[in-house]
mmCIF file of C-alpha atoms and ligand atoms in Angstrom:
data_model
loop_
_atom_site.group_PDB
_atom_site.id
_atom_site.type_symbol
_atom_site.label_atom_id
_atom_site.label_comp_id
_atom_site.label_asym_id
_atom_site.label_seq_id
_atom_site.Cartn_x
_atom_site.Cartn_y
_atom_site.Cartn_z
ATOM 1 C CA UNK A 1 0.000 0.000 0.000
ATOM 2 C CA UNK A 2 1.214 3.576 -0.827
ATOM 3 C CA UNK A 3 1.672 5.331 2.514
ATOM 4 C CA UNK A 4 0.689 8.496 0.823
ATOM 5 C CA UNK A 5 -3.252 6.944 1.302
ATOM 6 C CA UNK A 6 -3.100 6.343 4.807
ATOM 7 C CA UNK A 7 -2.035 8.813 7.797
ATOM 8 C CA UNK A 8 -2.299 7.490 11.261
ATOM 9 C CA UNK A 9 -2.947 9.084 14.524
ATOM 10 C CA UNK A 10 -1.781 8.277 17.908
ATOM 11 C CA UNK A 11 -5.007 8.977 19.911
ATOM 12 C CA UNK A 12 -8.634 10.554 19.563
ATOM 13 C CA UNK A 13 -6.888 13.763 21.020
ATOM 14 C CA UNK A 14 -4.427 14.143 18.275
ATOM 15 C CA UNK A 15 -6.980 14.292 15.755
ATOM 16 C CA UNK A 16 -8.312 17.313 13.433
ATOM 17 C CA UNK A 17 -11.595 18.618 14.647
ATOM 18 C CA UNK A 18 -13.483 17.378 11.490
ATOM 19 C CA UNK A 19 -12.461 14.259 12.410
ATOM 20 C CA UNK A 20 -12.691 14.157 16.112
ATOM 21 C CA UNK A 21 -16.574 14.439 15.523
ATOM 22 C CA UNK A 22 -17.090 11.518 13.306
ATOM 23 C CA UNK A 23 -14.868 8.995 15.585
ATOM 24 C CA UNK A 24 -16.682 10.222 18.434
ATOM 25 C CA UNK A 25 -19.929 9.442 17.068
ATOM 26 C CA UNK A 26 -18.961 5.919 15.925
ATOM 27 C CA UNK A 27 -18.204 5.622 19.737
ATOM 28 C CA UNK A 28 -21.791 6.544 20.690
ATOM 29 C CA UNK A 29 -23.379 4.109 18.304
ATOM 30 C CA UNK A 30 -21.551 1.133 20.211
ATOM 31 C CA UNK A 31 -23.991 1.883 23.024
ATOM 32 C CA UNK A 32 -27.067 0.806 20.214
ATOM 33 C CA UNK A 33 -25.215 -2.334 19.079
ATOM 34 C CA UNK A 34 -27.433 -5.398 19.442
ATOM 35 C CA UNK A 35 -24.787 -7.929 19.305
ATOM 36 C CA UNK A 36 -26.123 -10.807 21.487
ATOM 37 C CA UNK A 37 -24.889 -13.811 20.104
ATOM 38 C CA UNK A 38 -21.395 -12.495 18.989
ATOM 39 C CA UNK A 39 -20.914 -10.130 22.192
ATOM 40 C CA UNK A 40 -18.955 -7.981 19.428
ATOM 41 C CA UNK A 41 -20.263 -4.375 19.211
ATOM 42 C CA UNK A 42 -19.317 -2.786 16.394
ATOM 43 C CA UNK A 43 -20.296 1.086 16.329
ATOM 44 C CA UNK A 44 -20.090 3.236 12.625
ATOM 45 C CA UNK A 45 -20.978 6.718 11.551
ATOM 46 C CA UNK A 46 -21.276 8.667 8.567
ATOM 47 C CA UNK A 47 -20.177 12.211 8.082
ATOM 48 C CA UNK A 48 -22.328 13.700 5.137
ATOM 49 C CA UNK A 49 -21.413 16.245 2.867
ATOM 50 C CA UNK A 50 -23.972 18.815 4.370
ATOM 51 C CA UNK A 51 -22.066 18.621 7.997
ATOM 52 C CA UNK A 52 -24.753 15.868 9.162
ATOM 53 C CA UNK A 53 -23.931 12.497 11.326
ATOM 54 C CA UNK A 54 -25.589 9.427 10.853
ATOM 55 C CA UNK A 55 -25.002 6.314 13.303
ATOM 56 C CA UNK A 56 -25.235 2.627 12.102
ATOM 57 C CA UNK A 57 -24.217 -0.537 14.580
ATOM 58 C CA UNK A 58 -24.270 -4.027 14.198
ATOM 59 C CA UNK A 59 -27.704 -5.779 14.555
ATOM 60 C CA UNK A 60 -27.559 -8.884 15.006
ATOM 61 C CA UNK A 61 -30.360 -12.100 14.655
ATOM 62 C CA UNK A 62 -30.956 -15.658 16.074
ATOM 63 C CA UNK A 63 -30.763 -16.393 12.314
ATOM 64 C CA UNK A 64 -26.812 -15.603 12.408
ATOM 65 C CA UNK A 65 -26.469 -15.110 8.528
ATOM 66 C CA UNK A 66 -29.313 -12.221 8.768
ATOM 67 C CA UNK A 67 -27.200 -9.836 11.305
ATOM 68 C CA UNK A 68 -26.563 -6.684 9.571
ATOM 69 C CA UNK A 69 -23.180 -4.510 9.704
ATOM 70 C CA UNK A 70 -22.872 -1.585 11.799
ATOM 71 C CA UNK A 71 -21.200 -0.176 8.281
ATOM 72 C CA UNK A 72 -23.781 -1.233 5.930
ATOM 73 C CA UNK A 73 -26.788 0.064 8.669
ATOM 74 C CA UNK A 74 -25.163 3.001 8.568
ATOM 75 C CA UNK A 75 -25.033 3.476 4.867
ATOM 76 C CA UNK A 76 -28.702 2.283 4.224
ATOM 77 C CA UNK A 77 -29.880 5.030 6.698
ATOM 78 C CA UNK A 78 -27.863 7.985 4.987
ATOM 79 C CA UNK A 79 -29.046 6.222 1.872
ATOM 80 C CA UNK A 80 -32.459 6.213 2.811
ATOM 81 C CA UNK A 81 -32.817 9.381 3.989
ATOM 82 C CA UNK A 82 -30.491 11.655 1.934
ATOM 83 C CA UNK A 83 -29.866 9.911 -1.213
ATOM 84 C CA UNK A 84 -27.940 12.285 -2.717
ATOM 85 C CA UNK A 85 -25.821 13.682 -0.216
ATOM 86 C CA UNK A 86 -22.321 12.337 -0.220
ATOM 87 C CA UNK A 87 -20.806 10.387 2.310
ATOM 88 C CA UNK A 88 -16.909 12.529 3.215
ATOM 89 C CA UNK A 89 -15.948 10.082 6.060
ATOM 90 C CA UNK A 90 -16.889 6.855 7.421
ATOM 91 C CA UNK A 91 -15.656 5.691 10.742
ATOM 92 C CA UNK A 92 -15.919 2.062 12.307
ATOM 93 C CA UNK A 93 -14.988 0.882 15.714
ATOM 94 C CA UNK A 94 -15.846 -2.179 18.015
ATOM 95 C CA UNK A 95 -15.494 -2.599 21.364
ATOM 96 C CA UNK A 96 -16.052 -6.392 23.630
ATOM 97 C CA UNK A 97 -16.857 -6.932 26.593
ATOM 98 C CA UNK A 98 -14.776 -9.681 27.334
ATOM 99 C CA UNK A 99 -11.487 -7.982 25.673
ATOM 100 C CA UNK A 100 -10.012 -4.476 25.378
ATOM 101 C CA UNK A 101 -9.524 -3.889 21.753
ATOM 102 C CA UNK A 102 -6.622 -2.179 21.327
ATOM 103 C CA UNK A 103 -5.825 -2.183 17.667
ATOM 104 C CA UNK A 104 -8.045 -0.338 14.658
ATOM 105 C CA UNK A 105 -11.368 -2.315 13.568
ATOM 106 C CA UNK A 106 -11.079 -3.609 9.774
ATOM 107 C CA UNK A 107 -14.049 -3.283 8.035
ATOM 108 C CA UNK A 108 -15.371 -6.880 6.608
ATOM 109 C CA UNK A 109 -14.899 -7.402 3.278
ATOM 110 C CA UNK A 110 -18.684 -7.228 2.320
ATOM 111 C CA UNK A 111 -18.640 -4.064 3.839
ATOM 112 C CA UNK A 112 -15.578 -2.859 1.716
ATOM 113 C CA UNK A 113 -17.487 -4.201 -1.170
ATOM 114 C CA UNK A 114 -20.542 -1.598 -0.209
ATOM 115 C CA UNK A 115 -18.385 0.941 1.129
ATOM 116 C CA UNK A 116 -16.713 0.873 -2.566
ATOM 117 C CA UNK A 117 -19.674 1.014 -4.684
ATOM 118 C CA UNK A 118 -21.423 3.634 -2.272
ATOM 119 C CA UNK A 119 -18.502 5.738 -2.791
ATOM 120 C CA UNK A 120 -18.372 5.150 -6.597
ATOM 121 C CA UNK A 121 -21.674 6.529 -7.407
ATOM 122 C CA UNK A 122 -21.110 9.708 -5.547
ATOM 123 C CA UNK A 123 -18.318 10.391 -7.004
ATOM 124 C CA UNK A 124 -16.243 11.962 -4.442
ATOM 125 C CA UNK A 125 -13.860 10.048 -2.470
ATOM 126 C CA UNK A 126 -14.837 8.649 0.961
ATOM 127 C CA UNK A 127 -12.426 8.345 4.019
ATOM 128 C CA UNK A 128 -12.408 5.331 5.974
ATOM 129 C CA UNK A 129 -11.375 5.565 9.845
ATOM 130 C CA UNK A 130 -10.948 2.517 11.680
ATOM 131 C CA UNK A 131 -9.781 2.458 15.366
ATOM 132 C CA UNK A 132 -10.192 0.420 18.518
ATOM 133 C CA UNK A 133 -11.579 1.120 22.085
ATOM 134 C CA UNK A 134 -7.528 2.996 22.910
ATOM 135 C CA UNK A 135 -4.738 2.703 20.389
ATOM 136 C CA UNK A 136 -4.265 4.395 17.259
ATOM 137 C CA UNK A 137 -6.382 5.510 14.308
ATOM 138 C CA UNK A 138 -5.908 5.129 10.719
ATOM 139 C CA UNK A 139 -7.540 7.069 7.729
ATOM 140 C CA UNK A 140 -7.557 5.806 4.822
ATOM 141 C CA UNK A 141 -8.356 8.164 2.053
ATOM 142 C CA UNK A 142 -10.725 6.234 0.023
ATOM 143 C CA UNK A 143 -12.877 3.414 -0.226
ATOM 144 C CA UNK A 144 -10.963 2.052 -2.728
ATOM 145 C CA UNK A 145 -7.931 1.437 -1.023
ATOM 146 C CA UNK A 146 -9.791 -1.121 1.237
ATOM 147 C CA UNK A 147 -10.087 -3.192 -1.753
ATOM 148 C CA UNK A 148 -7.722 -3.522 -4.768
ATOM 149 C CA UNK A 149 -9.122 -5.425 -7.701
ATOM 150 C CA UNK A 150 -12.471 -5.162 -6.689
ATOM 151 C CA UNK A 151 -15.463 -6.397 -8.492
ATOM 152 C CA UNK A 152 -17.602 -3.756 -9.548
ATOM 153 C CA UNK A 153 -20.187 -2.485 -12.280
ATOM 154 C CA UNK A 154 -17.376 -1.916 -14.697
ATOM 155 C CA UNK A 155 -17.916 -5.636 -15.567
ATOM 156 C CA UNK A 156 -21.527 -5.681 -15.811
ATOM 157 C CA UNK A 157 -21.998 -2.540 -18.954
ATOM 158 C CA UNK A 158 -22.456 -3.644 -21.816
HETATM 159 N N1 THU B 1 -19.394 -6.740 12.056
HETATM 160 C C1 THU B 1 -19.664 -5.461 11.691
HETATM 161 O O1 THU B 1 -20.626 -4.844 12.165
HETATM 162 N N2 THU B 1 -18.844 -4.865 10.783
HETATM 163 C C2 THU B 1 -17.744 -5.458 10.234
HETATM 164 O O2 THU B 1 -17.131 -4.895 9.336
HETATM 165 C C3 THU B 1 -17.281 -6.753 10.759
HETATM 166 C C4 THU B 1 -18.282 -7.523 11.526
HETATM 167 C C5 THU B 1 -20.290 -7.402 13.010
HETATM 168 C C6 THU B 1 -21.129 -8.515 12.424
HETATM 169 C C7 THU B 1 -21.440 -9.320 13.667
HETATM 170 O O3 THU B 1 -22.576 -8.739 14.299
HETATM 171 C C8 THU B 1 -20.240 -9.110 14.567
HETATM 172 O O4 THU B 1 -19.548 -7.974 14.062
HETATM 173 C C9 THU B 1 -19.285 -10.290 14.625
HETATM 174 O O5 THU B 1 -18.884 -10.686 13.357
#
């Protein structure tokens, strides 16, 4: 990976402002988690174009291949209710009960697959923050980066 795509930060503290906003709010959705079966709350949020936060966490079912994403809940809700306002930043944490995580949350690869095509059709690049209960945080500066030779419409037009 070219470092040039990725900048790190030591703590929530040394973060810009912009920034600080959108991890804390990924925080906050960990508290709506319903992660029963897994005991792994994962919390996400969205920072829109237009300055607005949306929250999405994991929600989870007795059915285990139904539970949803905290990433892709969060995406369907901005989706749903501001279709065309651009997602600038998405940031996705985790936190359980039974272990301190210390290192950044990696987004699923399903979710990199959605992340990808949510930020192709906007058009404008998405960051993705990922970051544990303490430790460091990384940006990465686009969707894409979270997932070379991806599958996308490309091969589908005619
Ligand atoms: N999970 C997420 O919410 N996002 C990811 O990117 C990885 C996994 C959830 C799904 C399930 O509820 C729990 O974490 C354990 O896999």
């Amino acid at each position: 990976m070219d470092n040039t795509n990725v900048k790190i930060y030591s703590s929530d503290d040394t973060l810009p402002m912009e920034l600080a906003a959108v991890v804390a709010t990924a925080r906050e959705a960990l508290n709506d988690a319903y992660a029963p079966y897994s005991n792994f709350l994962v919390g996400a949020a969205a920072l829109l174009e237009n300055g607005l936060l949306v929250k999405g966490s994991n929600f989870e079912n007795a059915s285990y291949p139904l539970c949803l994403c905290a990433e892709r809940v969060a995406l369907a809700s901005v989706h749903s209710q501001y279709p065309s306002i651009a997602v600038r930043v998405m940031a996705v944490t985790a936190k359980n009960p039974k272990q301190k995580i210390t290192e950044p949350v990696a987004p699923c690869g399903a979710c990199r697959q959605v992340l990808l095509e949510f930020e192709q059709k906007q058009g404008v690049p998405m960051q993705v923050v990922m970051f544990g209960e303490t430790g460091k945080i990384i940006v990465y500066e686009s969707a894409a980066h979270l997932l070379p030779m991806a599958f996308d419409h490309s091969f589908l037009s005619d």
